[in-house]
Amino acid sequence: MGRFLATHEVPIVEGRHCTFLFRGEADEVHLAQRILGLPGRLPMRPIRGTPLWYIVLEVPDGSRINYQIEVRRGNHVERFNDPLNPKLSHSPFGASSVCFASGYITPEWTFPDDNATPGAFTELVVDSRAMERDCPVTMYLPARFRRTESYPLLIVHDGREFLQYAAAKVVLDNLIHRQEIAEPIVAFLHPKDRLLEYANSPQHARFLSHELLPKLEAEFPLLGNRSGRGLLGASFGAIASLSAAYRSPRRYGSLVLMSGSFVFASAGTDHGGGRVFDPVVRFVNRYRDRPRRVADRLFVSCGSYEPLIIPNRSIVPVFEATGMDVRYVEARDGHTWENWRDRLRDALTWVYPGPALADRVP
């Protein structure tokens, strides 16, 4: 058994079948995962005469699956990462094990390229009356930044997380080096309470459009027109991007909305998201009832294994009906930073295509 495990990667991937293993004495073992349509805890079976437990899942090609192992011994239940699998997925809430199904490869443009000259960071602080606090912002300047040039602007919600968990700086450096995107100046935002600030907050929208944007346009050589202004966010950050553009429909040319929390509910029904989602649901219901054109180009993506896939699929026709140019992408992934990292190339080349992709400009 030891020789077998030493010569096989776990989970064992054979075509569409992924075999998950656990080695140890236990009363019960479960595979804990969050694939839409499957129970969150799947029982693993013991292999008689051995300390091994297993479960086989049939998984579509190109999938990424985050998971953990749950073990019960008597009354004690413990959940932890797979000790047989060194691959980890990281987030602000910690790490979990990850399975790469057949056909999934981490995109090579997410790794540092020695040939790509790195951009630079500079920090600034906005004294915000709208937010009633100092708001730190990390600014990314492309490697060939010149004061005599004019640049498009991209404002990124959850900036610290996009930099730490989604390799945002590496991706920017690589795509600029390959001339796949126009050279942008990027503002990475750092919220204090994202669940409050990003849930259709008028204060946050006012901060973006009436405090941050004028300050950036005064301090940096930006294009200064709507086609050169974009907002990007994932999950609640996508709601913050959409609601800010909704309040200032002539200000932004592009939105990138990843795994947006576009939760809605019919009158008298429970949306199931808890109280934190109440302002989001009210906003999404209002937008669906009275949609408006809030930008020129939208990039929308979602993981097909996350519960948000249903509201994301349903809101795309609503966006399209307003006349906005929408690109929608699904991935065989969950609500993870690696999912959003892997979509960055498609997103950025859609909203700010570079010279190498000039034929994509409408």
Short mmCIF file of C-alpha atoms in Angstrom, two decimals:
data_model
loop_
_atom_site.label_atom_id
_atom_site.label_comp_id
_atom_site.label_asym_id
_atom_site.label_seq_id
_atom_site.Cartn_x
_atom_site.Cartn_y
_atom_site.Cartn_z
CA MET A 1 0.00 0.00 0.00
CA GLY A 2 2.81 2.42 0.88
CA ARG A 3 4.50 1.73 -2.47
CA PHE A 4 1.20 2.29 -4.31
CA LEU A 5 0.61 5.66 -2.64
CA ALA A 6 4.22 6.67 -3.24
CA THR A 7 3.84 6.11 -6.98
CA HIS A 8 0.39 7.64 -7.51
CA GLU A 9 -0.85 11.19 -7.22
CA VAL A 10 -3.90 11.50 -5.01
CA PRO A 11 -6.64 12.01 -6.04
CA ILE A 12 -6.04 9.43 -8.77
CA VAL A 13 -7.29 10.88 -12.06
CA GLU A 14 -8.18 8.39 -14.81
CA GLY A 15 -10.08 10.06 -17.61
CA ARG A 16 -13.32 11.44 -16.18
CA HIS A 17 -12.97 9.44 -12.95
CA CYS A 18 -11.26 10.89 -9.86
CA THR A 19 -10.57 8.55 -6.94
CA PHE A 20 -10.19 10.26 -3.56
CA LEU A 21 -8.39 8.34 -0.81
CA PHE A 22 -7.91 8.60 2.94
CA ARG A 23 -5.58 6.44 5.02
CA GLY A 24 -6.35 6.00 8.70
CA GLU A 25 -8.55 4.35 11.30
CA ALA A 26 -12.00 5.90 11.58
CA ASP A 27 -15.66 5.14 12.16
CA GLU A 28 -16.80 7.27 9.22
CA VAL A 29 -15.03 9.28 6.53
CA HIS A 30 -16.64 11.84 4.21
CA LEU A 31 -15.45 13.87 1.27
CA ALA A 32 -16.53 17.46 1.99
CA GLN A 33 -16.97 19.56 -1.13
CA ARG A 34 -19.25 22.19 -2.71
CA ILE A 35 -20.27 21.00 -6.17
CA LEU A 36 -23.72 22.23 -7.06
CA GLY A 37 -26.12 19.31 -7.31
CA LEU A 38 -24.16 16.99 -5.02
CA PRO A 39 -24.46 16.62 -1.23
CA GLY A 40 -21.84 18.63 0.61
CA ARG A 41 -20.65 15.48 2.41
CA LEU A 42 -20.13 12.33 0.36
CA PRO A 43 -19.46 9.05 2.27
CA MET A 44 -16.18 7.30 1.56
CA ARG A 45 -16.02 3.50 1.67
CA PRO A 46 -13.45 1.42 3.52
CA ILE A 47 -11.29 -1.08 1.64
CA ARG A 48 -11.52 -4.27 3.67
CA GLY A 49 -8.29 -5.38 5.30
CA THR A 50 -6.61 -1.99 4.86
CA PRO A 51 -6.78 1.43 6.55
CA LEU A 52 -7.79 2.97 3.20
CA TRP A 53 -11.09 4.70 2.42
CA TYR A 54 -12.13 5.77 -1.06
CA ILE A 55 -14.76 7.43 -3.23
CA VAL A 56 -14.85 7.75 -7.02
CA LEU A 57 -16.42 10.80 -8.65
CA GLU A 58 -17.10 11.18 -12.35
CA VAL A 59 -15.90 14.69 -13.14
CA PRO A 60 -16.05 16.60 -16.45
CA ASP A 61 -12.76 17.39 -18.15
CA GLY A 62 -11.12 20.65 -17.14
CA SER A 63 -12.59 20.74 -13.63
CA ARG A 64 -11.07 22.13 -10.45
CA ILE A 65 -12.60 20.84 -7.20
CA ASN A 66 -11.83 22.20 -3.74
CA TYR A 67 -12.41 19.69 -0.97
CA GLN A 68 -11.49 18.47 2.50
CA ILE A 69 -11.64 15.17 4.38
CA GLU A 70 -14.06 14.78 7.30
CA VAL A 71 -13.34 11.99 9.79
CA ARG A 72 -15.45 10.74 12.70
CA ARG A 73 -13.90 8.72 15.52
CA GLY A 74 -16.51 8.07 18.18
CA ASN A 75 -18.13 11.41 19.02
CA HIS A 76 -15.19 13.40 17.68
CA VAL A 77 -15.53 14.84 14.17
CA GLU A 78 -12.61 16.55 12.47
CA ARG A 79 -12.30 18.18 9.04
CA PHE A 80 -8.92 18.84 7.45
CA ASN A 81 -7.04 19.03 4.18
CA ASP A 82 -6.15 15.83 2.37
CA PRO A 83 -2.83 14.59 3.84
CA LEU A 84 -2.18 12.59 0.66
CA ASN A 85 -2.51 15.60 -1.66
CA PRO A 86 -0.02 18.50 -1.54
CA LYS A 87 -2.09 20.72 -3.89
CA LEU A 88 -3.81 23.56 -2.04
CA SER A 89 -6.25 26.31 -2.89
CA HIS A 90 -5.83 29.48 -0.84
CA SER A 91 -8.25 32.17 0.32
CA PRO A 92 -8.60 34.67 3.18
CA PHE A 93 -10.40 31.92 5.12
CA GLY A 94 -7.51 29.48 4.86
CA ALA A 95 -6.46 26.69 2.53
CA SER A 96 -8.27 23.65 1.20
CA SER A 97 -7.18 20.70 -0.88
CA VAL A 98 -7.78 20.88 -4.62
CA CYS A 99 -8.24 18.23 -7.28
CA PHE A 100 -7.18 18.94 -10.85
CA ALA A 101 -9.38 16.78 -13.05
CA SER A 102 -8.24 15.55 -16.45
CA GLY A 103 -7.63 18.47 -18.78
CA TYR A 104 -7.20 21.17 -16.14
CA ILE A 105 -3.86 22.96 -16.30
CA THR A 106 -3.00 26.08 -14.33
CA PRO A 107 -2.65 28.76 -17.04
CA GLU A 108 0.99 29.46 -17.81
CA TRP A 109 0.34 33.23 -17.92
CA THR A 110 -0.39 33.15 -14.16
CA PHE A 111 3.27 32.35 -13.42
CA PRO A 112 6.06 34.96 -13.38
CA ASP A 113 7.74 35.41 -16.76
CA ASP A 114 11.40 36.43 -16.61
CA ASN A 115 10.98 38.25 -19.92
CA ALA A 116 8.16 40.46 -18.63
CA THR A 117 9.29 43.73 -17.09
CA PRO A 118 7.32 44.12 -13.87
CA GLY A 119 5.06 47.07 -13.20
CA ALA A 120 5.40 49.16 -10.05
CA PHE A 121 3.20 49.79 -7.03
CA THR A 122 2.57 53.09 -5.33
CA GLU A 123 0.31 53.64 -2.34
CA LEU A 124 -2.13 56.47 -1.80
CA VAL A 125 -4.81 57.31 0.74
CA VAL A 126 -8.11 58.99 -0.04
CA ASP A 127 -9.66 61.04 2.77
CA SER A 128 -13.23 60.00 2.07
CA ARG A 129 -16.18 61.96 3.38
CA ALA A 130 -18.54 59.39 1.89
CA MET A 131 -16.94 56.49 3.77
CA GLU A 132 -16.04 58.62 6.83
CA ARG A 133 -12.53 57.21 6.90
CA ASP A 134 -9.21 57.14 5.13
CA CYS A 135 -9.39 54.68 2.23
CA PRO A 136 -6.05 53.11 1.21
CA VAL A 137 -5.55 52.32 -2.46
CA THR A 138 -2.69 50.37 -4.06
CA MET A 139 -1.89 51.73 -7.53
CA TYR A 140 -0.33 49.55 -10.22
CA LEU A 141 1.64 51.44 -12.88
CA PRO A 142 2.73 49.54 -16.01
CA ALA A 143 6.45 49.02 -16.57
CA ARG A 144 6.63 51.55 -19.42
CA PHE A 145 4.64 54.17 -17.52
CA ARG A 146 5.25 57.72 -18.76
CA ARG A 147 3.64 60.95 -17.60
CA THR A 148 3.40 62.02 -21.22
CA GLU A 149 1.08 59.11 -22.13
CA SER A 150 -2.60 58.54 -21.30
CA TYR A 151 -3.79 55.27 -19.79
CA PRO A 152 -7.07 53.44 -19.21
CA LEU A 153 -8.07 52.94 -15.59
CA LEU A 154 -9.26 49.73 -13.95
CA ILE A 155 -10.60 49.84 -10.38
CA VAL A 156 -10.46 46.45 -8.64
CA HIS A 157 -12.55 45.57 -5.59
CA ASP A 158 -10.95 43.31 -2.96
CA GLY A 159 -7.57 44.43 -4.23
CA ARG A 160 -5.47 42.77 -1.55
CA GLU A 161 -7.09 39.41 -2.26
CA PHE A 162 -6.77 39.73 -6.03
CA LEU A 163 -3.08 40.45 -5.57
CA GLN A 164 -2.45 37.71 -3.01
CA TYR A 165 -4.72 34.90 -4.19
CA ALA A 166 -5.35 35.62 -7.89
CA ALA A 167 -1.83 36.63 -9.01
CA ALA A 168 -3.23 39.91 -10.39
CA LYS A 169 0.14 41.67 -10.69
CA VAL A 170 1.79 38.72 -12.43
CA VAL A 171 -1.13 38.46 -14.85
CA LEU A 172 -1.00 42.19 -15.61
CA ASP A 173 2.77 42.10 -16.18
CA ASN A 174 2.49 39.09 -18.50
CA LEU A 175 -0.48 40.30 -20.56
CA ILE A 176 1.07 43.75 -21.00
CA HIS A 177 4.38 42.19 -22.02
CA ARG A 178 2.60 40.08 -24.65
CA GLN A 179 0.65 43.14 -25.82
CA GLU A 180 -2.60 41.28 -25.22
CA ILE A 181 -4.03 44.16 -23.19
CA ALA A 182 -3.67 47.90 -23.39
CA GLU A 183 -1.40 49.15 -20.61
CA PRO A 184 -3.76 50.10 -17.76
CA ILE A 185 -3.29 51.92 -14.51
CA VAL A 186 -4.99 49.78 -11.89
CA ALA A 187 -6.40 50.89 -8.53
CA PHE A 188 -6.67 48.04 -6.02
CA LEU A 189 -9.19 48.86 -3.29
CA HIS A 190 -9.01 47.65 0.32
CA PRO A 191 -12.42 47.64 2.04
CA LYS A 192 -12.88 47.83 5.78
CA ASP A 193 -16.16 45.87 5.87
CA ARG A 194 -16.80 44.45 2.41
CA LEU A 195 -20.15 42.85 3.24
CA LEU A 196 -21.46 46.27 4.21
CA GLU A 197 -19.58 48.48 1.73
CA TYR A 198 -20.14 46.25 -1.30
CA ALA A 199 -23.83 45.42 -0.72
CA ASN A 200 -25.25 48.21 -2.92
CA SER A 201 -23.90 50.91 -0.62
CA PRO A 202 -24.60 54.47 -1.87
CA GLN A 203 -21.65 55.65 0.23
CA HIS A 204 -19.28 53.28 -1.57
CA ALA A 205 -20.66 54.27 -4.97
CA ARG A 206 -20.21 57.95 -4.09
CA PHE A 207 -16.65 57.26 -2.94
CA LEU A 208 -15.82 55.56 -6.24
CA SER A 209 -17.37 58.05 -8.65
CA HIS A 210 -17.08 61.37 -6.82
CA GLU A 211 -13.97 61.03 -4.66
CA LEU A 212 -11.63 58.33 -5.90
CA LEU A 213 -12.09 58.87 -9.62
CA PRO A 214 -11.51 62.67 -9.55
CA LYS A 215 -8.43 62.17 -7.35
CA LEU A 216 -6.95 59.57 -9.68
CA GLU A 217 -7.67 61.68 -12.76
CA ALA A 218 -5.93 64.62 -11.07
CA GLU A 219 -2.84 62.63 -10.06
CA PHE A 220 -2.33 60.23 -12.98
CA PRO A 221 -2.39 60.63 -16.79
CA LEU A 222 -5.67 58.83 -17.45
CA LEU A 223 -7.71 58.82 -20.64
CA GLY A 224 -10.50 60.63 -18.84
CA ASN A 225 -13.41 59.22 -20.85
CA ARG A 226 -15.85 56.41 -20.11
CA SER A 227 -14.24 53.98 -22.56
CA GLY A 228 -11.06 54.25 -20.48
CA ARG A 229 -12.72 53.56 -17.13
CA GLY A 230 -13.52 50.08 -15.83
CA LEU A 231 -14.65 48.40 -12.63
CA LEU A 232 -13.84 44.82 -11.62
CA GLY A 233 -15.18 42.72 -8.79
CA ALA A 234 -15.94 39.16 -7.71
CA SER A 235 -18.86 37.95 -5.60
CA PHE A 236 -19.99 40.96 -3.50
CA GLY A 237 -17.35 42.98 -5.37
CA ALA A 238 -19.32 42.38 -8.57
CA ILE A 239 -22.41 43.83 -6.86
CA ALA A 240 -20.35 46.87 -5.79
CA SER A 241 -19.17 47.36 -9.39
CA LEU A 242 -22.64 47.03 -10.89
CA SER A 243 -24.35 49.23 -8.30
CA ALA A 244 -21.74 52.00 -8.67
CA ALA A 245 -22.19 51.96 -12.45
CA TYR A 246 -25.98 51.88 -11.99
CA ARG A 247 -25.80 55.09 -10.00
CA SER A 248 -23.46 56.73 -12.55
CA PRO A 249 -24.53 55.13 -15.86
CA ARG A 250 -22.44 57.44 -18.08
CA ARG A 251 -19.20 57.19 -16.14
CA TYR A 252 -17.81 53.70 -16.81
CA GLY A 253 -17.20 51.98 -20.13
CA SER A 254 -16.46 48.45 -18.90
CA LEU A 255 -17.42 46.15 -16.05
CA VAL A 256 -15.90 42.80 -15.10
CA LEU A 257 -18.36 40.84 -12.94
CA MET A 258 -17.02 37.51 -11.67
CA SER A 259 -19.31 35.11 -9.80
CA GLY A 260 -21.56 38.03 -9.00
CA SER A 261 -23.88 37.63 -6.02
CA PHE A 262 -26.89 38.38 -8.23
CA VAL A 263 -29.31 36.83 -5.78
CA PHE A 264 -32.95 37.72 -6.34
CA ALA A 265 -36.28 36.60 -4.89
CA SER A 266 -39.92 36.71 -5.83
CA ALA A 267 -42.24 38.62 -3.53
CA GLY A 268 -42.80 36.77 -0.27
CA THR A 269 -40.12 34.15 -0.84
CA ASP A 270 -36.94 33.64 1.14
CA HIS A 271 -33.82 34.25 -0.95
CA GLY A 272 -31.82 31.96 1.35
CA GLY A 273 -28.79 34.20 1.69
CA GLY A 274 -29.39 35.56 5.18
CA ARG A 275 -29.71 39.16 6.33
CA VAL A 276 -26.40 40.21 4.80
CA PHE A 277 -27.93 39.60 1.36
CA ASP A 278 -31.06 41.69 1.97
CA PRO A 279 -29.74 44.92 0.37
CA VAL A 280 -28.23 42.90 -2.49
CA VAL A 281 -31.53 41.16 -3.22
CA ARG A 282 -33.41 44.47 -3.19
CA PHE A 283 -30.93 45.94 -5.66
CA VAL A 284 -30.89 42.91 -7.98
CA ASN A 285 -34.70 42.72 -7.94
CA ARG A 286 -34.88 46.40 -8.85
CA TYR A 287 -32.32 46.04 -11.63
CA ARG A 288 -34.09 43.01 -13.11
CA ASP A 289 -37.41 44.90 -13.02
CA ARG A 290 -35.95 48.09 -14.50
CA PRO A 291 -32.68 47.23 -16.25
CA ARG A 292 -30.58 50.01 -17.66
CA ARG A 293 -27.43 50.31 -19.72
CA VAL A 294 -24.67 51.00 -17.20
CA ALA A 295 -21.59 50.45 -19.38
CA ASP A 296 -20.63 49.60 -22.94
CA ARG A 297 -18.86 46.27 -22.42
CA LEU A 298 -19.49 43.64 -19.74
CA PHE A 299 -17.49 40.54 -18.96
CA VAL A 300 -19.50 38.13 -16.81
CA SER A 301 -18.18 34.79 -15.52
CA CYS A 302 -19.19 32.15 -13.02
CA GLY A 303 -18.21 28.66 -11.93
CA SER A 304 -20.69 25.98 -12.95
CA TYR A 305 -20.14 24.22 -9.59
CA GLU A 306 -21.18 27.19 -7.43
CA PRO A 307 -24.78 27.97 -6.37
CA LEU A 308 -24.48 31.42 -7.95
CA ILE A 309 -24.43 29.86 -11.42
CA ILE A 310 -28.23 30.03 -11.64
CA PRO A 311 -28.60 33.78 -10.92
CA ASN A 312 -25.60 34.51 -13.15
CA ARG A 313 -27.07 32.63 -16.09
CA SER A 314 -30.40 34.35 -15.60
CA ILE A 315 -29.04 37.90 -15.44
CA VAL A 316 -27.02 37.71 -18.66
CA PRO A 317 -30.09 38.12 -20.94
CA VAL A 318 -31.14 41.07 -18.75
CA PHE A 319 -27.79 42.73 -19.41
CA GLU A 320 -27.95 41.95 -23.12
CA ALA A 321 -31.45 43.40 -23.45
CA THR A 322 -30.10 46.85 -22.50
CA GLY A 323 -27.81 46.89 -25.55
CA MET A 324 -24.58 46.35 -23.63
CA ASP A 325 -21.93 44.19 -25.33
CA VAL A 326 -21.74 41.16 -23.04
CA ARG A 327 -19.30 38.27 -22.97
CA TYR A 328 -20.32 35.43 -20.66
CA VAL A 329 -17.94 32.63 -19.62
CA GLU A 330 -18.56 29.56 -17.46
CA ALA A 331 -15.82 27.50 -15.87
CA ARG A 332 -15.88 24.04 -14.29
CA ASP A 333 -14.87 25.50 -10.96
CA GLY A 334 -16.32 26.83 -7.74
CA HIS A 335 -16.47 30.11 -5.83
CA THR A 336 -12.68 30.37 -5.60
CA TRP A 337 -9.91 32.86 -6.17
CA GLU A 338 -8.25 30.48 -8.60
CA ASN A 339 -11.44 30.48 -10.69
CA TRP A 340 -11.33 34.28 -10.83
CA ARG A 341 -7.58 34.23 -11.50
CA ASP A 342 -8.06 31.86 -14.42
CA ARG A 343 -10.68 34.19 -15.96
CA LEU A 344 -8.51 37.33 -15.79
CA ARG A 345 -7.00 36.91 -19.24
CA ASP A 346 -10.41 36.55 -20.91
CA ALA A 347 -11.76 39.46 -18.88
CA LEU A 348 -8.94 41.94 -19.43
CA THR A 349 -8.52 41.21 -23.12
CA TRP A 350 -12.27 41.73 -23.55
CA VAL A 351 -12.46 45.14 -21.86
CA TYR A 352 -8.98 46.50 -22.76
CA PRO A 353 -7.63 44.56 -25.77
CA GLY A 354 -4.04 45.33 -26.69
CA PRO A 355 -2.20 45.62 -30.03
CA ALA A 356 -1.85 41.84 -30.34
CA LEU A 357 -5.67 41.57 -30.25
CA ALA A 358 -6.55 44.70 -32.20
CA ASP A 359 -9.10 42.81 -34.31
CA ARG A 360 -11.25 42.36 -31.20
CA VAL A 361 -11.92 46.09 -30.85
CA PRO A 362 -15.49 46.71 -32.03
#
